[in-house]
Amino acid sequence: MGLKNALWVLSAGMIGAGLVAAPTLAQAQYAYTGTSMFGSYEVGHDGAGEEASGDFTAEMDLENGKMCYMLEISGLEGFTAAHIHKAEKGQNGPPVVTLELASDDKCIDVDVELMKDIAKNEHKYYVNVHTEAFPQGAIRGQLDMS
């Protein structure tokens, strides 16, 4: 048996035995996250009423520092800002990424290490939308794609 055939047989045997690992998050180039947002999810103040809602989905390129996302809201007027904040459910935290309304893909540069942390610990981050009527936040949703 030639060297080429021997290497092929060895590789096939390793795959069959489960010795070749699947990519982990640390090795993956892309990660995904998202949330649905509602006024009742705001913390420490009243959010918008039941008629207001929003959806956020994002694809994060963990090697090149690009986040492509869609952020859609309904039942709200006077949009002023939107952010990803770092805080667990039931807590408020500082904004770490500034977002724009985007019903089509919007791509922004985001620090690679921050995106890796969001991908690994998405439950420790939330998205909220601010309006003129709700400057502290109109709707909120904790990131969770699991």
PDB file of C-alpha atoms in Angstrom:
ATOM      1  CA  MET A   1       0.000   0.000   0.000  1.00  0.00           C
ATOM      2  CA  GLY A   2       1.393   3.395  -0.979  1.00  0.00           C
ATOM      3  CA  LEU A   3       1.805   6.305   1.445  1.00  0.00           C
ATOM      4  CA  LYS A   4      -1.115   8.194  -0.125  1.00  0.00           C
ATOM      5  CA  ASN A   5      -3.470   5.223   0.331  1.00  0.00           C
ATOM      6  CA  ALA A   6      -2.206   4.595   3.872  1.00  0.00           C
ATOM      7  CA  LEU A   7      -2.924   8.216   4.867  1.00  0.00           C
ATOM      8  CA  TRP A   8      -6.405   8.003   3.364  1.00  0.00           C
ATOM      9  CA  VAL A   9      -7.165   4.796   5.289  1.00  0.00           C
ATOM     10  CA  LEU A  10      -5.794   6.341   8.507  1.00  0.00           C
ATOM     11  CA  SER A  11      -7.906   9.497   8.016  1.00  0.00           C
ATOM     12  CA  ALA A  12     -11.031   7.474   7.250  1.00  0.00           C
ATOM     13  CA  GLY A  13     -10.424   5.371  10.349  1.00  0.00           C
ATOM     14  CA  MET A  14     -10.025   8.447  12.554  1.00  0.00           C
ATOM     15  CA  ILE A  15     -13.273   9.917  11.254  1.00  0.00           C
ATOM     16  CA  GLY A  16     -15.067   6.625  11.760  1.00  0.00           C
ATOM     17  CA  ALA A  17     -13.732   6.361  15.300  1.00  0.00           C
ATOM     18  CA  GLY A  18     -14.814   9.912  16.114  1.00  0.00           C
ATOM     19  CA  LEU A  19     -11.250  11.090  16.622  1.00  0.00           C
ATOM     20  CA  VAL A  20     -11.614  14.112  14.349  1.00  0.00           C
ATOM     21  CA  ALA A  21     -13.339  16.851  16.342  1.00  0.00           C
ATOM     22  CA  ALA A  22     -16.117  19.001  14.957  1.00  0.00           C
ATOM     23  CA  PRO A  23     -15.459  22.752  14.995  1.00  0.00           C
ATOM     24  CA  THR A  24     -16.186  24.405  18.338  1.00  0.00           C
ATOM     25  CA  LEU A  25     -17.313  27.985  18.933  1.00  0.00           C
ATOM     26  CA  ALA A  26     -13.665  28.939  19.369  1.00  0.00           C
ATOM     27  CA  GLN A  27     -12.986  27.593  15.869  1.00  0.00           C
ATOM     28  CA  ALA A  28     -16.221  28.713  14.183  1.00  0.00           C
ATOM     29  CA  GLN A  29     -16.095  31.830  12.050  1.00  0.00           C
ATOM     30  CA  TYR A  30     -19.789  32.716  12.340  1.00  0.00           C
ATOM     31  CA  ALA A  31     -22.197  32.884  15.274  1.00  0.00           C
ATOM     32  CA  TYR A  32     -25.859  33.862  15.345  1.00  0.00           C
ATOM     33  CA  THR A  33     -28.040  35.562  17.923  1.00  0.00           C
ATOM     34  CA  GLY A  34     -31.373  37.303  18.180  1.00  0.00           C
ATOM     35  CA  THR A  35     -34.380  38.195  20.280  1.00  0.00           C
ATOM     36  CA  SER A  36     -37.974  39.370  20.256  1.00  0.00           C
ATOM     37  CA  MET A  37     -38.561  42.611  22.159  1.00  0.00           C
ATOM     38  CA  PHE A  38     -41.545  43.854  24.157  1.00  0.00           C
ATOM     39  CA  GLY A  39     -42.231  46.784  26.483  1.00  0.00           C
ATOM     40  CA  SER A  40     -42.967  44.486  29.418  1.00  0.00           C
ATOM     41  CA  TYR A  41     -39.349  43.248  29.271  1.00  0.00           C
ATOM     42  CA  GLU A  42     -37.953  46.684  30.201  1.00  0.00           C
ATOM     43  CA  VAL A  43     -36.381  46.789  33.692  1.00  0.00           C
ATOM     44  CA  GLY A  44     -36.673  49.610  36.255  1.00  0.00           C
ATOM     45  CA  HIS A  45     -39.223  51.629  34.293  1.00  0.00           C
ATOM     46  CA  ASP A  46     -42.359  51.156  32.241  1.00  0.00           C
ATOM     47  CA  GLY A  47     -41.775  50.307  28.606  1.00  0.00           C
ATOM     48  CA  ALA A  48     -44.146  50.810  25.721  1.00  0.00           C
ATOM     49  CA  GLY A  49     -47.541  49.110  25.728  1.00  0.00           C
ATOM     50  CA  GLU A  50     -48.568  45.744  24.351  1.00  0.00           C
ATOM     51  CA  GLU A  51     -48.909  47.119  20.819  1.00  0.00           C
ATOM     52  CA  ALA A  52     -45.144  47.734  20.587  1.00  0.00           C
ATOM     53  CA  SER A  53     -42.714  44.987  19.648  1.00  0.00           C
ATOM     54  CA  GLY A  54     -39.525  44.330  17.755  1.00  0.00           C
ATOM     55  CA  ASP A  55     -37.249  41.645  16.386  1.00  0.00           C
ATOM     56  CA  PHE A  56     -33.466  41.535  16.192  1.00  0.00           C
ATOM     57  CA  THR A  57     -31.361  38.898  14.418  1.00  0.00           C
ATOM     58  CA  ALA A  58     -27.612  39.009  13.835  1.00  0.00           C
ATOM     59  CA  GLU A  59     -24.851  37.073  12.137  1.00  0.00           C
ATOM     60  CA  MET A  60     -21.444  37.735  13.685  1.00  0.00           C
ATOM     61  CA  ASP A  61     -18.217  37.164  11.749  1.00  0.00           C
ATOM     62  CA  LEU A  62     -15.932  36.294  14.648  1.00  0.00           C
ATOM     63  CA  GLU A  63     -12.755  36.507  12.559  1.00  0.00           C
ATOM     64  CA  ASN A  64     -13.300  39.781  10.714  1.00  0.00           C
ATOM     65  CA  GLY A  65     -15.271  41.849  13.241  1.00  0.00           C
ATOM     66  CA  LYS A  66     -18.455  42.288  11.191  1.00  0.00           C
ATOM     67  CA  MET A  67     -21.968  42.054  12.581  1.00  0.00           C
ATOM     68  CA  CYS A  68     -24.751  41.934  10.007  1.00  0.00           C
ATOM     69  CA  TYR A  69     -28.205  42.328  11.500  1.00  0.00           C
ATOM     70  CA  MET A  70     -31.846  43.187  11.018  1.00  0.00           C
ATOM     71  CA  LEU A  71     -33.713  45.292  13.590  1.00  0.00           C
ATOM     72  CA  GLU A  72     -37.414  45.801  13.011  1.00  0.00           C
ATOM     73  CA  ILE A  73     -39.934  47.506  15.292  1.00  0.00           C
ATOM     74  CA  SER A  74     -43.679  48.007  15.163  1.00  0.00           C
ATOM     75  CA  GLY A  75     -46.109  50.074  17.192  1.00  0.00           C
ATOM     76  CA  LEU A  76     -43.500  52.716  18.052  1.00  0.00           C
ATOM     77  CA  GLU A  77     -42.877  56.266  16.841  1.00  0.00           C
ATOM     78  CA  GLY A  78     -40.061  58.722  17.414  1.00  0.00           C
ATOM     79  CA  PHE A  79     -37.152  56.262  17.294  1.00  0.00           C
ATOM     80  CA  THR A  80     -34.037  57.783  18.871  1.00  0.00           C
ATOM     81  CA  ALA A  81     -31.588  54.918  19.503  1.00  0.00           C
ATOM     82  CA  ALA A  82     -31.047  51.181  19.834  1.00  0.00           C
ATOM     83  CA  HIS A  83     -28.230  49.291  21.517  1.00  0.00           C
ATOM     84  CA  ILE A  84     -26.933  45.946  22.627  1.00  0.00           C
ATOM     85  CA  HIS A  85     -26.329  46.240  26.374  1.00  0.00           C
ATOM     86  CA  LYS A  86     -24.357  43.966  28.680  1.00  0.00           C
ATOM     87  CA  ALA A  87     -26.517  42.715  31.567  1.00  0.00           C
ATOM     88  CA  GLU A  88     -28.337  39.568  32.516  1.00  0.00           C
ATOM     89  CA  LYS A  89     -32.121  39.245  32.534  1.00  0.00           C
ATOM     90  CA  GLY A  90     -33.702  41.525  35.137  1.00  0.00           C
ATOM     91  CA  GLN A  91     -30.747  43.929  35.221  1.00  0.00           C
ATOM     92  CA  ASN A  92     -29.739  47.049  33.319  1.00  0.00           C
ATOM     93  CA  GLY A  93     -26.264  47.517  31.918  1.00  0.00           C
ATOM     94  CA  PRO A  94     -24.145  49.766  29.727  1.00  0.00           C
ATOM     95  CA  PRO A  95     -24.550  49.879  25.953  1.00  0.00           C
ATOM     96  CA  VAL A  96     -21.764  48.033  24.127  1.00  0.00           C
ATOM     97  CA  VAL A  97     -22.970  48.204  20.490  1.00  0.00           C
ATOM     98  CA  THR A  98     -24.986  50.979  18.817  1.00  0.00           C
ATOM     99  CA  LEU A  99     -27.613  49.792  16.318  1.00  0.00           C
ATOM    100  CA  GLU A 100     -29.780  51.423  13.666  1.00  0.00           C
ATOM    101  CA  LEU A 101     -33.225  50.386  12.482  1.00  0.00           C
ATOM    102  CA  ALA A 102     -32.671  47.994   9.604  1.00  0.00           C
ATOM    103  CA  SER A 103     -35.335  45.883   7.903  1.00  0.00           C
ATOM    104  CA  ASP A 104     -32.656  44.801   5.425  1.00  0.00           C
ATOM    105  CA  ASP A 105     -29.226  43.581   6.446  1.00  0.00           C
ATOM    106  CA  LYS A 106     -27.120  46.295   8.052  1.00  0.00           C
ATOM    107  CA  CYS A 107     -23.437  45.478   8.623  1.00  0.00           C
ATOM    108  CA  ILE A 108     -21.263  47.233  11.188  1.00  0.00           C
ATOM    109  CA  ASP A 109     -17.782  46.804  12.625  1.00  0.00           C
ATOM    110  CA  VAL A 110     -17.739  45.378  16.151  1.00  0.00           C
ATOM    111  CA  ASP A 111     -14.753  44.416  18.303  1.00  0.00           C
ATOM    112  CA  VAL A 112     -13.959  40.730  17.693  1.00  0.00           C
ATOM    113  CA  GLU A 113     -13.463  39.924  21.398  1.00  0.00           C
ATOM    114  CA  LEU A 114     -16.800  41.547  22.262  1.00  0.00           C
ATOM    115  CA  MET A 115     -18.583  39.492  19.592  1.00  0.00           C
ATOM    116  CA  LYS A 116     -16.928  36.303  20.847  1.00  0.00           C
ATOM    117  CA  ASP A 117     -18.211  37.110  24.342  1.00  0.00           C
ATOM    118  CA  ILE A 118     -21.713  37.794  23.003  1.00  0.00           C
ATOM    119  CA  ALA A 119     -21.634  34.474  21.126  1.00  0.00           C
ATOM    120  CA  LYS A 120     -20.433  32.553  24.186  1.00  0.00           C
ATOM    121  CA  ASN A 121     -22.602  34.362  26.765  1.00  0.00           C
ATOM    122  CA  GLU A 122     -25.536  35.731  24.782  1.00  0.00           C
ATOM    123  CA  HIS A 123     -27.853  35.467  27.817  1.00  0.00           C
ATOM    124  CA  LYS A 124     -25.730  38.212  29.419  1.00  0.00           C
ATOM    125  CA  TYR A 125     -26.691  40.712  26.700  1.00  0.00           C
ATOM    126  CA  TYR A 126     -29.928  42.396  25.664  1.00  0.00           C
ATOM    127  CA  VAL A 127     -31.171  44.702  22.922  1.00  0.00           C
ATOM    128  CA  ASN A 128     -33.402  47.666  23.585  1.00  0.00           C
ATOM    129  CA  VAL A 129     -34.931  50.438  21.538  1.00  0.00           C
ATOM    130  CA  HIS A 130     -35.350  54.022  22.758  1.00  0.00           C
ATOM    131  CA  THR A 131     -37.949  56.517  21.559  1.00  0.00           C
ATOM    132  CA  GLU A 132     -38.846  60.121  22.349  1.00  0.00           C
ATOM    133  CA  ALA A 133     -41.711  58.904  24.560  1.00  0.00           C
ATOM    134  CA  PHE A 134     -39.529  56.226  26.231  1.00  0.00           C
ATOM    135  CA  PRO A 135     -35.992  57.657  26.509  1.00  0.00           C
ATOM    136  CA  GLN A 136     -34.895  54.944  28.974  1.00  0.00           C
ATOM    137  CA  GLY A 137     -36.155  52.216  26.666  1.00  0.00           C
ATOM    138  CA  ALA A 138     -39.410  51.340  24.932  1.00  0.00           C
ATOM    139  CA  ILE A 139     -38.875  47.632  24.213  1.00  0.00           C
ATOM    140  CA  ARG A 140     -36.263  45.104  25.282  1.00  0.00           C
ATOM    141  CA  GLY A 141     -35.286  41.513  24.611  1.00  0.00           C
ATOM    142  CA  GLN A 142     -32.581  39.280  26.075  1.00  0.00           C
ATOM    143  CA  LEU A 143     -30.384  37.671  23.407  1.00  0.00           C
ATOM    144  CA  ASP A 144     -31.022  33.948  23.090  1.00  0.00           C
ATOM    145  CA  MET A 145     -30.965  31.822  19.949  1.00  0.00           C
ATOM    146  CA  SER A 146     -30.902  28.491  21.786  1.00  0.00           C
TER     147      SER A 146
END
